[in-house]
CSV table of C-alpha atoms in Angstrom, one decimal:
chain,number,residue,atom,x,y,z
A,1,MET,CA,0.0,0.0,0.0
A,2,ASN,CA,1.5,3.3,-0.9
A,3,THR,CA,1.9,6.1,1.6
A,4,GLU,CA,-0.7,8.4,0.1
A,5,LYS,CA,-3.4,5.8,0.3
A,6,LEU,CA,-2.4,4.9,3.9
A,7,SER,CA,-2.5,8.6,4.7
A,8,ARG,CA,-6.0,9.0,3.4
A,9,LEU,CA,-7.2,5.9,5.4
A,10,THR,CA,-5.7,7.4,8.6
A,11,VAL,CA,-7.5,10.7,8.0
A,12,LYS,CA,-10.8,9.0,7.3
A,13,LYS,CA,-10.5,6.9,10.5
A,14,SER,CA,-9.6,10.1,12.5
A,15,ILE,CA,-12.5,12.0,11.2
A,16,LYS,CA,-14.9,9.1,11.9
A,17,ASN,CA,-13.8,9.1,15.6
A,18,ASP,CA,-13.9,12.9,16.0
A,19,ILE,CA,-17.2,13.6,14.3
A,20,ASN,CA,-19.1,12.2,17.2
A,21,LEU,CA,-17.3,14.2,19.9
A,22,CYS,CA,-19.5,16.4,22.0
A,23,PHE,CA,-19.1,18.8,25.0
A,24,PHE,CA,-21.7,19.6,27.7
A,25,MET,CA,-21.8,21.8,30.8
A,26,GLY,CA,-24.4,21.3,33.4
A,27,THR,CA,-25.4,20.1,36.9
A,28,VAL,CA,-25.4,16.5,38.1
A,29,ARG,CA,-29.0,15.7,39.0
A,30,ASN,CA,-28.7,12.4,40.9
A,31,ASP,CA,-26.4,10.6,43.3
A,32,ILE,CA,-23.6,8.7,41.5
A,33,ASP,CA,-24.1,5.0,41.8
A,34,LEU,CA,-21.1,2.8,40.9
A,35,LYS,CA,-21.9,-0.7,39.7
A,36,PHE,CA,-19.7,-3.6,38.8
A,37,VAL,CA,-20.0,-5.7,35.7
A,38,TYR,CA,-18.2,-9.1,35.5
A,39,ASN,CA,-17.7,-11.2,32.4
A,40,SER,CA,-20.3,-9.3,30.5
A,41,LYS,CA,-20.0,-7.9,27.0
A,42,LEU,CA,-22.1,-4.8,26.9
A,43,LYS,CA,-24.2,-4.0,23.9
A,44,GLY,CA,-22.4,-2.2,21.1
A,45,LEU,CA,-19.0,-2.2,22.8
A,46,SER,CA,-16.1,-4.4,21.8
A,47,ARG,CA,-14.3,-4.9,25.1
A,48,LYS,CA,-15.3,-6.0,28.6
A,49,HIS,CA,-15.7,-3.5,31.4
A,50,ILE,CA,-15.4,-3.7,35.1
A,51,SER,CA,-17.3,-0.8,36.5
A,52,ILE,CA,-20.0,1.6,35.2
A,53,VAL,CA,-21.8,4.7,36.4
A,54,ILE,CA,-25.0,6.2,34.9
A,55,PHE,CA,-26.2,9.6,35.8
A,56,GLU,CA,-28.2,12.6,34.6
A,57,LEU,CA,-27.0,16.0,33.7
A,58,LYS,CA,-29.2,19.1,33.7
A,59,LEU,CA,-27.7,21.4,31.0
A,60,ILE,CA,-27.7,25.2,31.3
A,61,ASP,CA,-30.7,25.4,29.0
A,62,SER,CA,-32.6,23.0,31.3
A,63,GLN,CA,-32.4,20.0,29.0
A,64,ILE,CA,-31.7,16.7,30.8
A,65,ILE,CA,-29.3,14.1,29.3
A,66,ASN,CA,-28.2,10.7,30.4
A,67,LEU,CA,-24.5,9.9,30.7
A,68,TYR,CA,-22.5,6.8,31.4
A,69,ALA,CA,-18.8,6.0,32.0
A,70,TYR,CA,-16.7,2.9,32.4
A,71,ASP,CA,-13.7,1.7,34.4
A,72,GLU,CA,-11.2,4.4,35.4
A,73,VAL,CA,-13.5,7.3,34.3
A,74,ALA,CA,-16.4,5.7,36.3
A,75,ASP,CA,-14.2,5.3,39.4
A,76,PHE,CA,-13.1,9.0,39.1
A,77,ILE,CA,-16.7,10.2,38.8
A,78,TYR,CA,-17.8,8.1,41.8
A,79,LYS,CA,-14.9,9.4,43.9
A,80,TYR,CA,-15.0,13.1,43.0
A,81,ILE,CA,-18.3,14.1,41.4
A,82,LYS,CA,-21.4,14.6,43.6
A,83,LYS,CA,-25.0,15.5,43.1
A,84,SER,CA,-25.5,19.2,42.3
A,85,ASP,CA,-21.9,19.6,41.1
A,86,MET,CA,-21.4,21.8,38.0
A,87,VAL,CA,-19.3,19.8,35.5
A,88,ILE,CA,-17.9,20.0,32.0
A,89,VAL,CA,-18.1,16.7,30.0
A,90,GLN,CA,-16.4,15.5,26.9
A,91,GLY,CA,-18.0,12.5,25.4
A,92,ARG,CA,-19.5,10.6,22.5
A,93,PHE,CA,-23.2,9.9,21.6
A,94,SER,CA,-23.9,6.1,21.8
A,95,ASN,CA,-27.2,4.2,22.1
A,96,GLY,CA,-29.3,7.2,23.4
A,97,TYR,CA,-26.7,8.1,26.1
A,98,ILE,CA,-23.5,10.2,26.2
A,99,HIS,CA,-20.5,8.0,26.8
A,100,VAL,CA,-18.2,10.1,29.0
A,101,ASP,CA,-14.5,10.3,28.0
A,102,LYS,CA,-13.5,13.1,30.3
A,103,ILE,CA,-15.1,15.1,33.0
A,104,GLU,CA,-14.1,18.1,35.1
A,105,LYS,CA,-15.7,20.0,38.0
A,106,TRP,CA,-16.5,23.6,37.2
A,107,MET,CA,-15.5,25.7,40.2
């Protein structure tokens, strides 16, 4: 495969992964509940996960969205994010939820 074709494939793959990237700012509406998943392949995902959190975020314009996070991100959210915290989320839309990649408290 020549380098030009390889370069085009890399760009297409990169665009595909970045096109679904979204950012939200809002307030956590519910208590964070950490759950453990053992030996279970979750729908639409290619690898197995150990922990998951699912929570709601009330956006600045009063919309409510559902978010979820796995493994290290889930552990971080459970440890540091509480109900009523204002947060900024980077994630991806998947199966009617936002899959959280990064999250920060807004102080």
